[in-house]
Amino acid sequence: MPFGKRTAVAGAVLIALIGVRLGCLQGMVRPVRIAGGSMADYLRGAHFLLHCGDCGFPCRYDAERPPADERVVCPNCGFVQRDLHGAVLCPGQRVLIDRLACRWRRPQRWDAVAFRSPSDPDYLEVKRVVGLPGERISIRRGDVYAGGRIVRKTLEQLRRVAILVHDSGFEPARAGHLPDRWQTAKISGWNRGRRGYWYQPNRPAAAGGDWLVYHHWRCFASPLPRTDEYPVLDNYGYNQEESRQLHRVSDLLLVVRLRLEGTQGSVVLRGYNGEAWFRAALEFPAKQARLYRDDHLVSAASLPAAAYAQDVKLEFALCDRQAILAVDERVVICWPYEPAGEAGDFARAALQRDSSPEAGLRGEQDRPGAQSQPLGIAVYGLSAAVRRLQVFRDLHYLDPQGLGRDWTAAASLGNGEVLVLGDNVPISRDSRHWPQPGVPRDQILGPVLPVPK
């Protein structure tokens, strides 16, 4: 066959394959939109968009259950907005359903999938796969367990489900009358600028380290001042009408975007998981990342080249009983751990005691405010400009009554069954509530993919 004809045939085959692939993406031609809020914030149904009148943060809340008292609380700064005339009604988020994916691979844990409703096969539901065939799923203290062992997310999976708690890019206009969310000691090399925070090492540091510390505010409806410090709770800004018991969340993700100058020093991120402090130190010019639990060194790794860039993104997560450090979205350290007193004393895994300048956290978990000040960043020997700080929390799963008690499925999942839960845990009706919690794989149409705006 002449070369020109072979090329034409290959092109026709390629076009046909692309056509088949696109044809398997339901929603490409006729839009498919999310109805309901059970998967918010990842996927939203019809909702109102209202920019906070103080910090400008985009507040999105359920249009099916708007606040009866006609007030919206900003989940970022806690400002109460009573003038809702600027709210914009947005349709449900548009998505694609990949019907081809389930033909060549089984549903994966933490996938958002579409399936036929157990109560009405003509109705499609979207939930997240949490349990796999043969597993017996439990919920304990907000985490998922399979066969008695905790189920851990990767950092990429955590990013997908994490709920934004605070974004320093949205500063309240009344900041002059409010305390800072990120605070320092009275004697500090940290300074606050118009576009973030900057650090100069030539200033004297306070005893115990020069920390920029996050202070969490309530940020939900309350007659008390919004600036009252509070532990991070499983509040959803999307559920403005919901009134329920809230639960403390210790699984957090800190995202820092900063610019560094200098050749010798360190950057340290710290987090508190409710019983111990973890610190991730990036050390220059040693080219090392070190992870400490309290004052014990428990893991170390080489830093990637991206750590030496002038602008760098750092992520530090304490989630599903693991500590994760990433540099420019590349995981450098991932260290699973057990709570103190349970199997495997962490001290046995310690490599050595910490004698670095950043040491000295012993006993801080007992100080007042540790629960409401769970995150911090410190810089030693370098100059730094922190452009943005974001705090996220993990999903906190609840029992069917939403009371925060431990829950275990009545039986193990059958062959070809998966257990599904909604991201918007308090309002989702899912496997926790159904008489038969398992969803057969043949009822799953495929993964659900958000359509970029």
Short mmCIF file of C-alpha atoms in Angstrom, two decimals:
data_model
loop_
_atom_site.label_atom_id
_atom_site.label_comp_id
_atom_site.label_asym_id
_atom_site.label_seq_id
_atom_site.Cartn_x
_atom_site.Cartn_y
_atom_site.Cartn_z
CA MET A 1 0.00 0.00 0.00
CA PRO A 2 1.44 3.40 -0.95
CA PHE A 3 2.66 5.54 1.91
CA GLY A 4 -0.01 8.20 1.33
CA LYS A 5 -2.82 5.65 1.55
CA ARG A 6 -1.34 4.08 4.69
CA THR A 7 -1.24 7.51 6.31
CA ALA A 8 -4.85 8.17 5.33
CA VAL A 9 -5.99 4.82 6.73
CA ALA A 10 -4.06 5.38 9.97
CA GLY A 11 -5.61 8.82 10.28
CA ALA A 12 -9.10 7.42 9.72
CA VAL A 13 -8.54 4.73 12.34
CA LEU A 14 -7.24 7.31 14.82
CA ILE A 15 -10.26 9.55 14.23
CA ALA A 16 -12.56 6.55 14.70
CA LEU A 17 -10.86 5.61 17.97
CA ILE A 18 -11.11 9.18 19.24
CA GLY A 19 -14.79 9.19 18.27
CA VAL A 20 -15.41 5.96 20.18
CA ARG A 21 -13.55 7.32 23.22
CA LEU A 22 -15.49 10.58 23.21
CA GLY A 23 -18.71 8.66 22.69
CA CYS A 24 -18.03 6.82 25.97
CA LEU A 25 -17.86 10.12 27.88
CA GLN A 26 -21.45 10.76 28.85
CA GLY A 27 -22.06 14.49 29.10
CA MET A 28 -19.92 15.53 26.10
CA VAL A 29 -22.93 16.29 23.91
CA ARG A 30 -25.85 16.52 26.29
CA PRO A 31 -24.68 18.16 29.53
CA VAL A 32 -24.86 16.14 32.74
CA ARG A 33 -25.10 18.28 35.86
CA ILE A 34 -24.90 17.51 39.55
CA ALA A 35 -28.17 17.67 41.48
CA GLY A 36 -27.90 17.98 45.26
CA GLY A 37 -25.07 18.79 47.63
CA SER A 38 -23.95 15.37 48.87
CA MET A 39 -20.56 15.66 47.10
CA ALA A 40 -19.78 19.31 47.92
CA ASP A 41 -17.24 20.84 47.89
CA TYR A 42 -15.76 18.59 45.20
CA LEU A 43 -18.96 18.54 43.11
CA ARG A 44 -21.77 21.02 43.73
CA GLY A 45 -25.43 20.98 42.83
CA ALA A 46 -27.37 24.19 42.25
CA HIS A 47 -25.92 26.75 44.64
CA PHE A 48 -25.65 30.43 45.42
CA LEU A 49 -22.36 32.27 44.99
CA LEU A 50 -21.81 35.27 47.25
CA HIS A 51 -18.49 37.04 47.73
CA CYS A 52 -17.79 37.85 51.37
CA GLY A 53 -18.38 41.52 52.13
CA ASP A 54 -15.24 41.61 54.28
CA CYS A 55 -12.51 39.36 52.83
CA GLY A 56 -13.95 38.80 49.33
CA PHE A 57 -13.86 35.00 49.65
CA PRO A 58 -16.31 33.23 47.27
CA CYS A 59 -18.94 31.71 49.58
CA ARG A 60 -20.94 28.93 47.92
CA TYR A 61 -23.99 27.55 49.69
CA ASP A 62 -26.72 25.06 48.84
CA ALA A 63 -29.59 26.53 46.81
CA GLU A 64 -31.87 23.69 47.91
CA ARG A 65 -31.44 24.68 51.55
CA PRO A 66 -30.64 28.39 51.69
CA PRO A 67 -30.39 29.95 55.17
CA ALA A 68 -33.85 30.64 56.55
CA ASP A 69 -32.64 33.68 58.50
CA GLU A 70 -31.15 35.19 55.31
CA ARG A 71 -27.61 35.46 56.59
CA VAL A 72 -24.44 33.76 55.37
CA VAL A 73 -21.30 33.17 57.42
CA CYS A 74 -18.04 33.32 55.49
CA PRO A 75 -16.15 30.03 56.07
CA ASN A 76 -12.84 31.85 55.55
CA CYS A 77 -13.09 34.80 57.95
CA GLY A 78 -16.39 34.32 59.83
CA PHE A 79 -17.98 37.59 58.62
CA VAL A 80 -21.78 37.46 58.82
CA GLN A 81 -23.45 38.84 55.72
CA ARG A 82 -27.12 39.73 55.91
CA ASP A 83 -27.45 41.54 52.59
CA LEU A 84 -27.76 38.67 50.11
CA HIS A 85 -28.90 40.68 47.08
CA GLY A 86 -25.56 40.12 45.36
CA ALA A 87 -25.87 36.33 45.51
CA VAL A 88 -25.81 34.62 42.10
CA LEU A 89 -27.73 31.38 41.50
CA CYS A 90 -25.38 28.90 39.78
CA PRO A 91 -26.52 25.68 38.09
CA GLY A 92 -25.25 22.30 39.21
CA GLN A 93 -21.68 21.58 38.22
CA ARG A 94 -21.26 20.00 34.81
CA VAL A 95 -19.51 16.60 34.78
CA LEU A 96 -18.53 13.78 32.44
CA ILE A 97 -19.15 10.09 33.18
CA ASP A 98 -16.40 7.88 31.77
CA ARG A 99 -18.37 4.76 30.81
CA LEU A 100 -15.37 3.11 29.20
CA ALA A 101 -13.17 3.13 32.31
CA CYS A 102 -15.14 0.43 34.16
CA ARG A 103 -14.84 -1.92 31.18
CA TRP A 104 -11.07 -2.24 31.54
CA ARG A 105 -10.47 -1.54 35.23
CA ARG A 106 -12.33 -1.95 38.49
CA PRO A 107 -13.45 1.10 40.50
CA GLN A 108 -10.59 2.40 42.59
CA ARG A 109 -10.79 3.54 46.18
CA TRP A 110 -11.43 7.30 46.47
CA ASP A 111 -12.84 7.49 42.91
CA ALA A 112 -16.01 9.57 42.54
CA VAL A 113 -18.38 7.34 40.55
CA ALA A 114 -21.87 7.44 39.06
CA PHE A 115 -24.16 4.46 39.66
CA ARG A 116 -27.82 3.54 39.52
CA SER A 117 -29.63 4.40 42.73
CA PRO A 118 -30.48 1.38 44.92
CA SER A 119 -33.98 2.81 45.47
CA ASP A 120 -34.65 3.92 41.88
CA PRO A 121 -32.64 2.38 39.00
CA ASP A 122 -33.70 5.21 36.69
CA TYR A 123 -31.97 7.74 38.93
CA LEU A 124 -28.18 8.22 38.96
CA GLU A 125 -26.23 8.98 42.11
CA VAL A 126 -22.65 10.18 42.56
CA LYS A 127 -20.60 9.12 45.58
CA ARG A 128 -17.00 8.24 46.38
CA VAL A 129 -15.74 4.63 46.55
CA VAL A 130 -14.42 3.97 50.05
CA GLY A 131 -14.76 0.19 50.52
CA LEU A 132 -13.64 -2.54 48.11
CA PRO A 133 -14.97 -6.11 47.59
CA GLY A 134 -14.51 -8.40 50.59
CA GLU A 135 -13.79 -5.57 53.05
CA ARG A 136 -15.74 -4.76 56.19
CA ILE A 137 -15.70 -1.00 56.58
CA SER A 138 -15.68 0.91 59.86
CA ILE A 139 -15.55 4.58 60.80
CA ARG A 140 -13.53 5.55 63.87
CA ARG A 141 -12.89 9.12 64.99
CA GLY A 142 -13.62 10.35 61.47
CA ASP A 143 -11.25 7.95 59.68
CA VAL A 144 -12.09 4.95 57.49
CA TYR A 145 -10.94 1.46 58.46
CA ALA A 146 -11.02 -1.71 56.36
CA GLY A 147 -10.73 -5.00 58.24
CA GLY A 148 -9.63 -3.11 61.36
CA ARG A 149 -6.78 -1.24 59.61
CA ILE A 150 -6.84 2.45 58.81
CA VAL A 151 -7.25 3.36 55.13
CA ARG A 152 -4.77 6.02 54.05
CA LYS A 153 -4.98 8.50 51.20
CA THR A 154 -2.12 9.59 49.02
CA LEU A 155 -1.41 13.30 48.89
CA GLU A 156 -3.06 13.49 45.48
CA GLN A 157 -6.20 11.83 46.86
CA LEU A 158 -6.18 14.18 49.86
CA ARG A 159 -5.99 17.22 47.56
CA ARG A 160 -9.09 15.94 45.78
CA VAL A 161 -11.28 15.79 48.89
CA ALA A 162 -9.74 18.44 51.18
CA ILE A 163 -12.00 21.24 52.42
CA LEU A 164 -10.49 24.74 52.44
CA VAL A 165 -10.43 26.15 55.97
CA HIS A 166 -8.44 29.37 55.50
CA ASP A 167 -6.75 31.23 52.64
CA SER A 168 -4.45 34.14 53.47
CA GLY A 169 -5.05 35.46 49.94
CA PHE A 170 -8.42 36.73 51.19
CA GLU A 171 -7.61 39.24 53.91
CA PRO A 172 -10.52 40.92 55.76
CA ALA A 173 -10.86 44.60 54.87
CA ARG A 174 -11.32 45.27 58.58
CA ALA A 175 -7.96 43.65 59.33
CA GLY A 176 -6.88 46.73 61.27
CA HIS A 177 -9.59 45.98 63.83
CA LEU A 178 -9.10 42.21 63.89
CA PRO A 179 -6.22 40.05 65.16
CA ASP A 180 -4.08 38.41 62.49
CA ARG A 181 -4.81 34.79 61.63
CA TRP A 182 -1.07 34.20 61.36
CA GLN A 183 0.72 35.63 64.40
CA THR A 184 4.26 35.89 65.73
CA ALA A 185 5.92 36.48 69.08
CA LYS A 186 6.45 40.09 70.15
CA ILE A 187 10.14 39.79 69.29
CA SER A 188 10.29 38.40 65.78
CA GLY A 189 11.98 38.65 62.41
CA TRP A 190 8.59 38.20 60.72
CA ASN A 191 6.81 41.16 59.17
CA ARG A 192 3.44 41.42 57.51
CA GLY A 193 3.28 43.03 54.09
CA ARG A 194 0.53 43.86 51.64
CA ARG A 195 1.02 40.58 49.81
CA GLY A 196 1.88 38.16 52.56
CA TYR A 197 4.65 37.84 55.14
CA TRP A 198 8.41 38.29 54.92
CA TYR A 199 11.21 37.23 57.20
CA GLN A 200 14.63 38.78 57.87
CA PRO A 201 17.09 36.68 59.91
CA ASN A 202 19.04 39.65 61.27
CA ARG A 203 16.41 40.39 63.91
CA PRO A 204 16.52 38.72 67.35
CA ALA A 205 14.23 35.71 67.67
CA ALA A 206 12.01 34.82 70.59
CA ALA A 207 13.04 31.98 72.88
CA GLY A 208 11.98 28.61 71.47
CA GLY A 209 12.06 29.69 67.82
CA ASP A 210 10.69 32.38 65.54
CA TRP A 211 7.35 30.92 64.49
CA LEU A 212 4.58 32.30 62.31
CA VAL A 213 1.60 30.51 63.87
CA TYR A 214 -1.90 29.90 62.49
CA HIS A 215 -4.83 30.84 64.76
CA HIS A 216 -8.15 29.27 63.84
CA TRP A 217 -11.42 31.17 64.20
CA ARG A 218 -14.89 29.71 64.66
CA CYS A 219 -16.22 30.74 61.19
CA PHE A 220 -19.74 29.41 61.69
CA ALA A 221 -22.97 30.93 63.02
CA SER A 222 -22.63 31.90 66.68
CA PRO A 223 -23.59 34.82 68.93
CA LEU A 224 -19.96 34.95 70.12
CA PRO A 225 -17.24 37.03 68.41
CA ARG A 226 -15.95 35.52 65.19
CA THR A 227 -12.36 36.08 66.35
CA ASP A 228 -12.72 33.61 69.22
CA GLU A 229 -10.08 30.92 68.73
CA TYR A 230 -11.45 27.45 68.21
CA PRO A 231 -10.20 24.02 67.11
CA VAL A 232 -10.75 23.17 63.45
CA LEU A 233 -14.18 21.53 63.19
CA ASP A 234 -16.02 19.59 60.48
CA ASN A 235 -18.00 22.65 59.45
CA TYR A 236 -19.20 23.01 55.84
CA GLY A 237 -19.74 26.54 54.53
CA TYR A 238 -21.91 24.90 51.86
CA ASN A 239 -24.43 23.79 54.51
CA GLN A 240 -25.50 27.21 55.76
CA GLU A 241 -28.91 25.92 56.91
CA GLU A 242 -27.56 22.85 58.71
CA SER A 243 -27.67 22.87 62.51
CA ARG A 244 -25.85 19.95 64.11
CA GLN A 245 -23.14 18.85 66.49
CA LEU A 246 -19.67 19.67 65.13
CA HIS A 247 -16.57 17.53 65.64
CA ARG A 248 -12.88 18.42 65.92
CA VAL A 249 -10.71 17.58 62.91
CA SER A 250 -6.99 17.03 63.41
CA ASP A 251 -6.21 15.83 59.86
CA LEU A 252 -4.90 19.01 58.22
CA LEU A 253 -2.98 20.11 55.14
CA LEU A 254 -0.82 23.26 55.09
CA VAL A 255 0.12 24.71 51.69
CA VAL A 256 2.82 27.41 51.60
CA ARG A 257 4.02 29.39 48.60
CA LEU A 258 7.24 31.26 49.32
CA ARG A 259 10.42 32.73 47.90
CA LEU A 260 13.75 32.02 49.62
CA GLU A 261 17.06 33.89 49.54
CA GLY A 262 20.29 32.65 51.05
CA THR A 263 22.41 29.50 50.98
CA GLN A 264 22.55 28.30 54.58
CA GLY A 265 19.61 27.77 56.89
CA SER A 266 16.33 25.90 57.10
CA VAL A 267 12.58 26.18 56.62
CA VAL A 268 10.41 24.30 59.12
CA LEU A 269 6.71 23.46 58.90
CA ARG A 270 4.96 22.14 61.95
CA GLY A 271 1.57 20.59 62.73
CA TYR A 272 -0.29 19.22 65.73
CA ASN A 273 -2.41 16.06 65.35
CA GLY A 274 -4.14 16.25 68.72
CA GLU A 275 -1.49 14.37 70.69
CA ALA A 276 1.94 15.13 69.20
CA TRP A 277 3.79 17.81 67.24
CA PHE A 278 5.31 16.97 63.88
CA ARG A 279 7.94 19.13 62.19
CA ALA A 280 9.25 18.90 58.65
CA ALA A 281 12.59 20.71 58.22
CA LEU A 282 14.14 21.56 54.84
CA GLU A 283 17.83 22.09 55.49
CA PHE A 284 20.26 24.02 53.28
CA PRO A 285 22.93 23.41 52.06
CA ALA A 286 22.67 19.87 53.48
CA LYS A 287 20.01 19.12 50.83
CA GLN A 288 18.05 17.16 53.40
CA ALA A 289 14.44 17.00 54.53
CA ARG A 290 13.94 15.74 58.06
CA LEU A 291 10.73 14.77 59.86
CA TYR A 292 10.44 14.96 63.65
CA ARG A 293 7.73 13.66 65.94
CA ASP A 294 8.00 15.82 69.05
CA ASP A 295 11.80 15.88 69.48
CA HIS A 296 12.53 12.54 67.77
CA LEU A 297 13.87 12.34 64.24
CA VAL A 298 11.76 9.66 62.52
CA SER A 299 12.45 10.06 58.79
CA ALA A 300 14.85 11.79 56.41
CA ALA A 301 15.20 12.15 52.64
CA SER A 302 17.13 14.10 50.02
CA LEU A 303 15.57 17.30 48.75
CA PRO A 304 14.63 17.55 45.06
CA ALA A 305 16.12 20.28 42.89
CA ALA A 306 12.82 22.17 43.04
CA ALA A 307 13.54 23.04 46.68
CA TYR A 308 16.30 25.39 45.50
CA ALA A 309 14.03 27.41 43.22
CA GLN A 310 13.38 30.99 44.21
CA ASP A 311 9.64 30.31 44.24
CA VAL A 312 8.61 27.03 45.80
CA LYS A 313 5.37 25.37 46.90
CA LEU A 314 5.52 23.34 50.11
CA GLU A 315 2.81 21.00 51.37
CA PHE A 316 2.74 19.46 54.83
CA ALA A 317 -0.09 17.08 55.77
CA LEU A 318 -1.03 15.13 58.87
CA CYS A 319 -3.74 12.83 57.56
CA ASP A 320 -4.94 9.26 58.17
CA ARG A 321 -2.13 8.75 60.69
CA GLN A 322 0.65 9.68 58.30
CA ALA A 323 2.89 12.72 57.90
CA ILE A 324 3.54 13.88 54.34
CA LEU A 325 5.93 16.53 53.03
CA ALA A 326 5.89 17.56 49.36
CA VAL A 327 8.00 20.09 47.45
CA ASP A 328 6.40 21.50 44.28
CA GLU A 329 3.83 18.66 44.39
CA ARG A 330 6.48 15.95 44.61
CA VAL A 331 6.25 13.83 47.78
CA VAL A 332 9.59 13.85 49.62
CA ILE A 333 8.58 12.14 52.89
CA CYS A 334 5.57 9.98 53.69
CA TRP A 335 5.77 8.45 57.17
CA PRO A 336 2.87 6.39 58.60
CA TYR A 337 2.59 6.30 62.38
CA GLU A 338 0.51 4.86 65.19
CA PRO A 339 -0.99 6.84 68.08
CA ALA A 340 1.03 6.87 71.28
CA GLY A 341 0.19 3.86 73.41
CA GLU A 342 -0.96 1.70 70.46
CA ALA A 343 1.02 -0.96 68.60
CA GLY A 344 4.49 0.27 67.83
CA ASP A 345 5.80 2.93 70.19
CA PHE A 346 7.01 5.77 67.96
CA ALA A 347 10.10 6.20 70.11
CA ARG A 348 11.36 2.83 68.88
CA ALA A 349 11.29 4.20 65.34
CA ALA A 350 13.17 7.37 66.28
CA LEU A 351 16.54 7.71 64.64
CA GLN A 352 17.95 10.17 67.15
CA ARG A 353 17.09 13.02 69.46
CA ASP A 354 16.76 16.43 67.86
CA SER A 355 19.37 18.99 68.88
CA SER A 356 18.71 21.43 66.02
CA PRO A 357 17.89 25.13 66.61
CA GLU A 358 14.24 24.37 65.78
CA ALA A 359 13.87 21.93 68.68
CA GLY A 360 11.95 22.71 71.83
CA LEU A 361 8.36 21.64 71.23
CA ARG A 362 8.22 19.22 74.14
CA GLY A 363 5.18 20.05 76.27
CA GLU A 364 3.64 22.44 73.73
CA GLN A 365 0.76 20.02 73.15
CA ASP A 366 -0.28 20.73 76.73
CA ARG A 367 -0.32 24.49 76.44
CA PRO A 368 -3.66 26.35 76.13
CA GLY A 369 -4.53 27.04 72.51
CA ALA A 370 -2.62 24.12 70.94
CA GLN A 371 -5.87 22.83 69.43
CA SER A 372 -6.70 26.22 67.87
CA GLN A 373 -3.10 26.92 66.81
CA PRO A 374 -2.20 23.63 65.10
CA LEU A 375 0.10 24.88 62.32
CA GLY A 376 3.17 27.05 61.95
CA ILE A 377 6.17 27.95 59.81
CA ALA A 378 9.64 29.08 60.85
CA VAL A 379 12.71 30.18 58.88
CA TYR A 380 16.30 30.04 60.16
CA GLY A 381 19.30 31.75 58.53
CA LEU A 382 17.47 32.59 55.29
CA SER A 383 15.39 35.48 54.03
CA ALA A 384 11.89 34.49 52.99
CA ALA A 385 8.78 36.02 51.46
CA VAL A 386 5.64 33.97 52.08
CA ARG A 387 3.16 34.87 49.38
CA ARG A 388 0.25 32.65 50.35
CA LEU A 389 -0.77 30.31 53.16
CA GLN A 390 -3.67 27.90 52.83
CA VAL A 391 -5.12 25.52 55.41
CA PHE A 392 -7.26 22.54 54.42
CA ARG A 393 -8.90 19.78 56.43
CA ASP A 394 -9.60 16.19 55.51
CA LEU A 395 -13.10 14.74 55.31
CA HIS A 396 -14.34 13.67 58.74
CA TYR A 397 -16.71 10.73 58.39
CA LEU A 398 -19.59 10.21 60.83
CA ASP A 399 -21.94 7.43 61.87
CA PRO A 400 -25.40 7.36 60.16
CA GLN A 401 -26.90 9.59 62.88
CA GLY A 402 -24.10 12.15 62.57
CA LEU A 403 -23.15 11.84 66.23
CA GLY A 404 -19.47 11.08 65.73
CA ARG A 405 -19.69 7.59 67.20
CA ASP A 406 -17.79 4.61 65.84
CA TRP A 407 -19.68 2.69 63.14
CA THR A 408 -19.12 -0.65 61.43
CA ALA A 409 -20.99 -2.04 58.44
CA ALA A 410 -23.27 -4.96 59.29
CA ALA A 411 -21.27 -7.35 57.10
CA SER A 412 -18.33 -7.57 54.75
CA LEU A 413 -18.86 -6.47 51.16
CA GLY A 414 -19.64 -9.22 48.68
CA ASN A 415 -17.71 -10.14 45.58
CA GLY A 416 -18.01 -7.32 43.08
CA GLU A 417 -19.45 -4.84 45.63
CA VAL A 418 -18.11 -1.49 46.77
CA LEU A 419 -19.09 0.80 49.65
CA VAL A 420 -19.70 4.46 48.78
CA LEU A 421 -19.85 7.64 50.87
CA GLY A 422 -20.57 11.27 50.02
CA ASP A 423 -17.99 14.01 50.56
CA ASN A 424 -20.57 16.24 52.24
CA VAL A 425 -20.79 13.80 55.12
CA PRO A 426 -23.58 15.38 57.26
CA ILE A 427 -26.21 15.53 54.49
CA SER A 428 -25.22 12.60 52.28
CA ARG A 429 -27.46 9.54 52.08
CA ASP A 430 -25.12 6.69 51.20
CA SER A 431 -23.95 3.22 52.19
CA ARG A 432 -24.19 4.14 55.87
CA HIS A 433 -27.97 4.43 55.54
CA TRP A 434 -28.96 1.78 52.99
CA PRO A 435 -30.23 -1.68 54.09
CA GLN A 436 -27.67 -3.20 51.71
CA PRO A 437 -24.57 -0.99 51.91
CA GLY A 438 -22.76 -2.58 48.97
CA VAL A 439 -23.21 -1.28 45.42
CA PRO A 440 -22.71 -4.00 42.76
CA ARG A 441 -20.01 -3.12 40.25
CA ASP A 442 -22.38 -3.79 37.33
CA GLN A 443 -24.48 -0.85 38.54
CA ILE A 444 -21.54 1.55 38.36
CA LEU A 445 -21.43 3.49 35.12
CA GLY A 446 -17.95 4.93 35.57
CA PRO A 447 -15.82 7.62 37.21
CA VAL A 448 -17.21 11.15 37.33
CA LEU A 449 -14.93 13.89 35.98
CA PRO A 450 -15.58 17.61 36.62
CA VAL A 451 -15.70 19.69 33.45
CA PRO A 452 -13.18 22.55 33.76
CA LYS A 453 -14.77 25.97 33.58
#
